[in-house]
Coordinates of C-alpha atoms in Angstrom, one line a residue:
M1 CA 74.2 -34.6 -33.3
K2 CA 73.5 -33.9 -36.9
R3 CA 71.4 -30.9 -37.8
S4 CA 68.7 -33.0 -39.3
S5 CA 68.4 -35.1 -36.2
R6 CA 68.1 -32.0 -34.0
L7 CA 65.3 -30.8 -36.3
I8 CA 63.4 -34.1 -36.1
L9 CA 63.8 -34.1 -32.3
R10 CA 62.5 -30.6 -32.0
I11 CA 59.5 -31.4 -34.2
F12 CA 58.7 -34.5 -32.2
S13 CA 59.0 -32.4 -29.0
L14 CA 56.6 -29.8 -30.2
L15 CA 54.2 -32.5 -31.4
F16 CA 54.4 -34.1 -28.0
V17 CA 53.7 -30.9 -26.1
A18 CA 50.8 -30.1 -28.5
L19 CA 49.4 -33.6 -27.8
L20 CA 49.6 -33.1 -24.1
L21 CA 47.9 -29.8 -24.4
I22 CA 45.1 -31.3 -26.4
I23 CA 44.7 -34.2 -23.9
G24 CA 44.6 -31.7 -21.1
I25 CA 42.0 -29.6 -22.6
A26 CA 39.8 -32.6 -23.6
S27 CA 40.2 -34.1 -20.1
Y28 CA 39.2 -30.7 -18.5
I29 CA 36.0 -30.5 -20.7
I30 CA 35.1 -34.2 -20.1
I31 CA 35.5 -34.1 -16.4
D32 CA 33.7 -30.8 -16.2
R33 CA 30.7 -32.2 -18.1
L34 CA 30.6 -35.5 -16.2
S35 CA 30.6 -33.7 -12.9
N36 CA 28.1 -31.1 -14.0
T37 CA 24.9 -31.7 -11.9
K38 CA 21.4 -30.9 -13.1
V39 CA 19.2 -29.8 -10.2
F40 CA 15.6 -31.0 -10.6
E41 CA 12.7 -29.8 -8.4
D42 CA 10.8 -32.6 -6.6
V43 CA 7.3 -31.3 -7.5
S44 CA 5.7 -29.9 -10.6
R45 CA 3.4 -26.9 -11.2
H46 CA 0.5 -29.3 -10.9
T47 CA 1.5 -30.8 -7.6
E48 CA 3.1 -27.9 -5.7
S49 CA 1.2 -27.0 -2.5
V50 CA 0.9 -23.2 -2.1
V51 CA 0.0 -21.6 1.2
S52 CA 0.1 -17.8 0.7
P53 CA 0.1 -15.5 3.7
L54 CA -3.3 -14.2 4.9
E55 CA -1.9 -10.7 5.6
P56 CA -1.0 -8.3 2.8
F57 CA 2.6 -7.8 1.8
D58 CA 4.2 -5.2 4.0
L59 CA 7.4 -3.7 2.7
Q60 CA 8.7 -2.4 6.0
K61 CA 8.2 -5.9 7.5
A62 CA 9.8 -7.6 4.6
V63 CA 12.9 -5.3 4.8
H64 CA 13.1 -5.9 8.5
E65 CA 13.0 -9.7 7.9
G66 CA 15.6 -9.5 5.1
N67 CA 13.1 -10.5 2.4
A68 CA 13.2 -7.1 0.5
F69 CA 15.4 -4.0 0.1
T70 CA 14.8 -0.3 -0.5
L71 CA 17.1 2.1 -2.3
E72 CA 16.7 5.8 -2.6
Y73 CA 16.8 7.6 -5.9
P74 CA 19.8 10.0 -6.4
E75 CA 18.9 13.7 -6.4
S76 CA 18.9 13.7 -10.2
G77 CA 15.9 11.4 -10.2
E78 CA 17.8 8.9 -12.4
F79 CA 18.7 5.4 -11.2
T80 CA 21.2 3.5 -13.3
I81 CA 21.3 -0.3 -13.2
L82 CA 24.3 -2.2 -14.6
W83 CA 22.7 -5.4 -15.8
G84 CA 24.9 -8.5 -16.4
T85 CA 24.1 -12.1 -17.1
D86 CA 25.9 -15.4 -17.7
F87 CA 29.3 -14.5 -16.2
H88 CA 30.1 -18.3 -15.7
L89 CA 32.9 -17.6 -13.3
R90 CA 35.2 -20.6 -13.1
R91 CA 38.9 -21.5 -12.5
G92 CA 41.2 -22.8 -15.1
P93 CA 43.3 -21.5 -18.0
F94 CA 40.3 -20.7 -20.2
S95 CA 38.1 -19.0 -17.6
G96 CA 38.7 -15.5 -18.8
R97 CA 37.9 -14.0 -15.4
D98 CA 40.5 -11.3 -15.8
K99 CA 38.8 -10.1 -19.0
L100 CA 35.4 -10.1 -17.2
Y101 CA 36.6 -8.1 -14.3
A102 CA 38.2 -5.7 -16.7
L103 CA 34.9 -5.4 -18.4
M104 CA 33.2 -4.7 -15.1
E105 CA 35.7 -2.1 -14.1
R106 CA 35.4 -0.3 -17.4
A107 CA 31.6 -0.4 -17.0
F108 CA 31.9 1.2 -13.5
E109 CA 34.0 4.0 -14.9
E110 CA 31.7 4.6 -17.9
T111 CA 28.3 4.2 -16.4
D112 CA 28.8 4.8 -12.6
P113 CA 25.7 2.6 -11.8
D114 CA 23.7 2.9 -8.6
L115 CA 23.1 -0.8 -8.6
T116 CA 24.5 -3.9 -10.5
V117 CA 22.0 -6.7 -11.1
I118 CA 23.3 -10.2 -12.1
S119 CA 20.4 -12.2 -13.5
G120 CA 21.7 -15.7 -13.1
D121 CA 24.6 -18.0 -14.0
L122 CA 27.2 -15.8 -12.2
L123 CA 28.9 -19.2 -11.4
F124 CA 29.9 -22.2 -13.4
S125 CA 32.6 -23.9 -11.3
F126 CA 33.6 -27.0 -9.3
N127 CA 34.1 -24.7 -6.4
A128 CA 31.3 -22.1 -6.8
K129 CA 31.7 -21.0 -3.2
E130 CA 35.2 -19.8 -3.9
M131 CA 34.1 -18.0 -7.1
L132 CA 31.2 -16.3 -5.3
N133 CA 33.5 -15.1 -2.5
E134 CA 35.9 -13.8 -5.2
F135 CA 33.2 -11.9 -7.0
A136 CA 31.6 -10.5 -3.8
T137 CA 35.1 -9.3 -2.7
F138 CA 35.5 -7.6 -6.0
M139 CA 32.3 -5.7 -5.6
E140 CA 33.2 -4.8 -2.0
D141 CA 36.6 -3.5 -3.1
H142 CA 34.9 -1.3 -5.7
G143 CA 32.2 -0.2 -3.2
R144 CA 29.4 -1.3 -5.6
L145 CA 25.9 -2.4 -4.5
W146 CA 24.7 -5.5 -6.3
A147 CA 21.7 -7.9 -6.5
Y148 CA 21.7 -11.4 -7.7
S149 CA 19.2 -14.0 -8.7
F150 CA 20.1 -17.7 -9.4
G151 CA 20.3 -19.2 -12.8
N152 CA 20.5 -22.8 -13.9
H153 CA 24.3 -23.2 -13.3
D154 CA 24.4 -21.6 -9.9
G155 CA 24.2 -24.3 -7.3
E156 CA 25.7 -27.1 -9.4
H157 CA 28.6 -29.3 -8.3
A158 CA 29.7 -29.2 -4.6
Y159 CA 27.5 -26.3 -3.3
D160 CA 23.8 -26.0 -3.6
R161 CA 21.9 -22.7 -3.6
P162 CA 21.3 -22.5 0.2
A163 CA 25.0 -23.0 0.7
L164 CA 25.8 -20.2 -1.8
A165 CA 23.2 -17.9 -0.3
S166 CA 24.8 -18.1 3.1
V167 CA 28.1 -16.8 1.7
L168 CA 26.6 -13.4 0.8
D169 CA 25.6 -12.7 4.5
D170 CA 29.2 -11.5 5.0
Y171 CA 29.2 -8.9 2.3
P172 CA 27.4 -5.6 3.0
H173 CA 27.2 -4.5 -0.6
A174 CA 25.4 -7.7 -1.6
L175 CA 21.6 -7.0 -1.6
F176 CA 20.6 -10.7 -1.7
S177 CA 17.7 -12.6 -0.1
T178 CA 16.7 -16.2 -0.2
G179 CA 13.1 -14.9 -0.1
E180 CA 10.0 -16.0 1.7
D181 CA 10.0 -19.5 3.1
W182 CA 6.7 -20.4 1.4
V183 CA 8.0 -19.6 -2.1
R184 CA 9.9 -22.2 -4.2
G185 CA 13.5 -21.1 -5.0
Y186 CA 16.2 -19.2 -3.1
S187 CA 16.3 -15.8 -4.7
N188 CA 12.8 -14.4 -5.0
Y189 CA 12.8 -10.8 -3.6
P190 CA 11.9 -7.2 -4.5
L191 CA 14.1 -4.1 -4.5
V192 CA 12.0 -1.0 -4.2
L193 CA 13.3 2.3 -5.4
T194 CA 12.0 5.3 -3.4
Q195 CA 12.2 9.1 -3.7
D196 CA 11.9 11.0 -0.4
G197 CA 10.5 7.8 1.1
V198 CA 7.8 7.4 -1.6
M199 CA 7.8 4.2 -3.6
K200 CA 8.5 4.8 -7.3
N201 CA 9.6 1.5 -9.0
A202 CA 10.4 -2.0 -8.0
L203 CA 12.8 -4.6 -9.3
M204 CA 11.4 -8.2 -9.0
L205 CA 14.1 -10.9 -8.9
L206 CA 13.0 -14.5 -9.4
D207 CA 14.8 -17.8 -9.2
S208 CA 14.2 -19.6 -12.5
H209 CA 15.7 -22.9 -11.2
H210 CA 17.5 -25.4 -13.5
S211 CA 16.0 -28.1 -15.7
R212 CA 12.8 -30.3 -15.8
I213 CA 12.1 -33.7 -17.3
Y214 CA 9.0 -33.2 -19.5
A215 CA 6.9 -35.7 -21.4
D216 CA 8.9 -38.4 -23.3
N217 CA 11.9 -37.8 -21.0
V218 CA 12.8 -34.6 -22.7
I219 CA 15.0 -32.4 -20.5
A220 CA 14.5 -28.7 -20.9
P221 CA 14.6 -25.5 -18.8
D222 CA 12.4 -25.5 -15.7
Y223 CA 9.5 -23.1 -15.3
I224 CA 8.4 -20.6 -12.6
Y225 CA 6.3 -22.3 -10.0
P226 CA 2.8 -21.5 -8.7
S227 CA 4.2 -20.3 -5.3
Q228 CA 6.4 -17.8 -7.1
I229 CA 3.4 -16.6 -9.2
A230 CA 1.4 -16.2 -6.0
W231 CA 4.3 -14.3 -4.4
Y232 CA 4.6 -12.0 -7.4
R233 CA 0.9 -11.1 -7.1
W234 CA 1.2 -10.8 -3.3
V235 CA 4.1 -8.3 -3.5
E236 CA 2.5 -6.5 -6.5
D237 CA -0.7 -5.9 -4.5
G238 CA 1.2 -4.7 -1.5
L239 CA 3.3 -2.2 -3.5
G240 CA 0.3 -0.7 -5.2
D241 CA 0.4 0.8 -8.7
I242 CA 4.1 1.3 -9.2
P243 CA 6.0 0.1 -12.3
L244 CA 7.7 -3.3 -11.9
Y245 CA 10.7 -4.6 -13.7
A246 CA 11.3 -8.4 -13.5
F247 CA 14.5 -10.3 -13.8
T248 CA 14.6 -14.0 -14.5
H249 CA 17.6 -16.0 -15.8
I250 CA 15.7 -18.4 -18.0
P251 CA 13.4 -16.5 -20.4
L252 CA 9.7 -17.1 -20.3
P253 CA 7.9 -18.8 -23.2
E254 CA 6.7 -15.4 -24.4
F255 CA 10.3 -14.6 -25.5
S256 CA 10.0 -17.4 -28.1
L257 CA 6.6 -16.2 -29.2
L258 CA 8.0 -12.7 -29.6
W259 CA 10.8 -13.9 -31.9
E260 CA 8.4 -16.1 -33.9
S261 CA 6.1 -13.1 -34.4
G262 CA 8.8 -11.3 -36.4
T263 CA 8.4 -8.1 -34.5
A264 CA 11.5 -8.4 -32.3
E265 CA 14.5 -6.2 -32.9
G266 CA 18.0 -7.6 -32.5
I267 CA 19.6 -10.9 -33.2
K268 CA 19.1 -14.6 -32.5
L269 CA 22.4 -16.5 -33.0
D270 CA 21.5 -19.4 -30.8
K271 CA 19.7 -22.2 -32.6
I272 CA 16.6 -21.8 -30.4
V273 CA 15.1 -19.5 -27.9
N274 CA 15.7 -21.8 -25.0
V275 CA 12.5 -21.5 -22.8
P276 CA 10.5 -23.9 -20.7
L277 CA 8.4 -26.4 -22.6
E278 CA 5.3 -25.6 -20.5
N279 CA 3.9 -22.1 -19.8
S280 CA 3.2 -21.9 -16.0
G281 CA 1.4 -18.6 -16.2
L282 CA 3.7 -15.9 -14.8
F283 CA 3.4 -13.7 -17.8
A284 CA -0.4 -13.9 -17.6
A285 CA -0.2 -13.0 -13.9
M286 CA 1.9 -10.0 -14.8
Q287 CA -0.8 -8.7 -17.2
E288 CA -3.6 -8.8 -14.5
R289 CA -2.8 -5.5 -12.8
G290 CA -0.7 -4.1 -15.7
N291 CA 2.1 -2.9 -13.5
T292 CA 4.9 -4.9 -15.1
V293 CA 6.8 -2.8 -17.6
G294 CA 9.5 -5.2 -18.7
I295 CA 11.1 -8.6 -18.2
F296 CA 14.9 -9.0 -18.4
S297 CA 16.4 -12.4 -19.1
G298 CA 19.6 -14.2 -20.2
H299 CA 20.5 -17.9 -20.5
D300 CA 21.1 -17.9 -24.3
H301 CA 24.5 -16.5 -24.8
L302 CA 24.1 -15.6 -28.5
N303 CA 20.6 -14.1 -28.4
D304 CA 20.2 -10.4 -27.9
F305 CA 16.8 -9.1 -29.0
Y306 CA 13.9 -7.1 -27.5
G307 CA 10.4 -6.1 -28.3
V308 CA 6.9 -5.7 -26.9
W309 CA 4.7 -8.8 -26.4
E310 CA 1.1 -8.1 -25.3
S311 CA 2.0 -4.8 -23.6
I312 CA 5.1 -6.0 -21.7
D313 CA 8.7 -5.3 -22.9
L314 CA 10.9 -8.3 -23.2
H315 CA 14.7 -7.9 -23.2
Y316 CA 17.6 -10.3 -23.6
G317 CA 20.8 -9.5 -21.7
R318 CA 24.2 -9.5 -23.4
S319 CA 26.3 -12.5 -22.2
A320 CA 29.5 -11.5 -20.5
S321 CA 30.9 -15.1 -20.2
Y322 CA 34.4 -15.8 -21.2
G323 CA 34.3 -19.3 -19.6
S324 CA 31.5 -20.8 -21.6
Y325 CA 30.2 -20.9 -25.2
G326 CA 30.1 -17.8 -27.4
S327 CA 31.0 -16.6 -30.9
K328 CA 33.7 -14.3 -32.3
D329 CA 30.8 -12.6 -34.1
H330 CA 28.9 -11.8 -30.9
A331 CA 30.9 -9.5 -28.6
K332 CA 30.7 -9.9 -24.8
G333 CA 29.1 -7.1 -23.0
L334 CA 26.7 -5.6 -20.4
K335 CA 23.7 -3.4 -20.5
T336 CA 22.4 -0.5 -18.5
I337 CA 18.8 0.1 -17.5
T338 CA 18.1 3.7 -16.5
L339 CA 14.9 4.3 -14.5
Y340 CA 13.4 7.6 -13.6
A341 CA 11.5 8.8 -10.6
D342 CA 9.0 10.8 -12.8
D343 CA 7.1 9.5 -15.8
T344 CA 10.1 9.4 -18.2
P345 CA 10.2 6.0 -20.0
Y346 CA 13.1 3.8 -18.9
M347 CA 16.1 3.4 -21.2
V348 CA 18.3 0.3 -22.0
Q349 CA 21.8 0.7 -23.5
T350 CA 24.3 -2.0 -24.5
Y351 CA 28.0 -1.8 -24.0
T352 CA 30.3 -4.4 -25.6
V353 CA 34.0 -5.1 -25.5
D354 CA 34.5 -4.1 -29.1
Q355 CA 33.0 -0.7 -28.4
W356 CA 35.3 -0.3 -25.5
G357 CA 38.4 -1.8 -27.1
L358 CA 39.0 -4.3 -24.4

């Protein structure tokens, strides 16, 4: 065969391989989106029937029933939370799970957290159950306690949220609860931090659901429901006047108001602050007793700003997703939240892959 013929054959072979690769990637994306299932609630904030308990919230009873957890402060009086959001664990050649686990291991070494909190979208997979087992096993292998509230992509595809929740029963380091039966959602529960048995702070995890069809058939993020707001008040009243730190995957409408006010610090690289189109009133409920110090949310992978809105701190998490959208100009990362048993103000610190050289 002449040299020119071999060259032409080689070029055509490379073009054919490139075409197959492009077709494969396109097919993967199309199939993924076609099989991606939106999960809509069957009631609205106007029609949900709420039957709150007559008795006050009792922490010991809630712990006994598996609807709450307590954790003791270290002797130092400092409690470090490693906060992650939007991991989007999935299989496939572009999942980047190895990078995410390397990020987690580096964070464990660097920050030695007392607890890891994943505020939603841990999963984004056809087989979310397999991915959840993989992550839970990773945390068990590293001996790390972790808590988890559902985001909009958790519970899509083959496994709904109750099915995923049942997986975590087999993992001792997973501090997870489906919450009270009368509350909408499957991950509404408190974690109370104590010192010598005395309650000092509490983390309030809330399920922020998926999407909702609003007026004119507009689909946008769902909101927090009346039963959840009633639950928040109920737990808050039962815990007394201790500082509360709330975690929701989808940011509340107040995040958008904060950015529009021009007082926020940080960046907004997403086109919008993707919040519910209706304000269901959780933020107003948080203001009533004044115990809620801060709200920590994710969902928008390219937003990372914070600020104070009407006396409550609002924080975006740093997306750690290698298997979903992002930007080369916005490094993946995690944050730590350090709480103190005395009156020292809490601290938030961001760690990114570019800082760590990963």
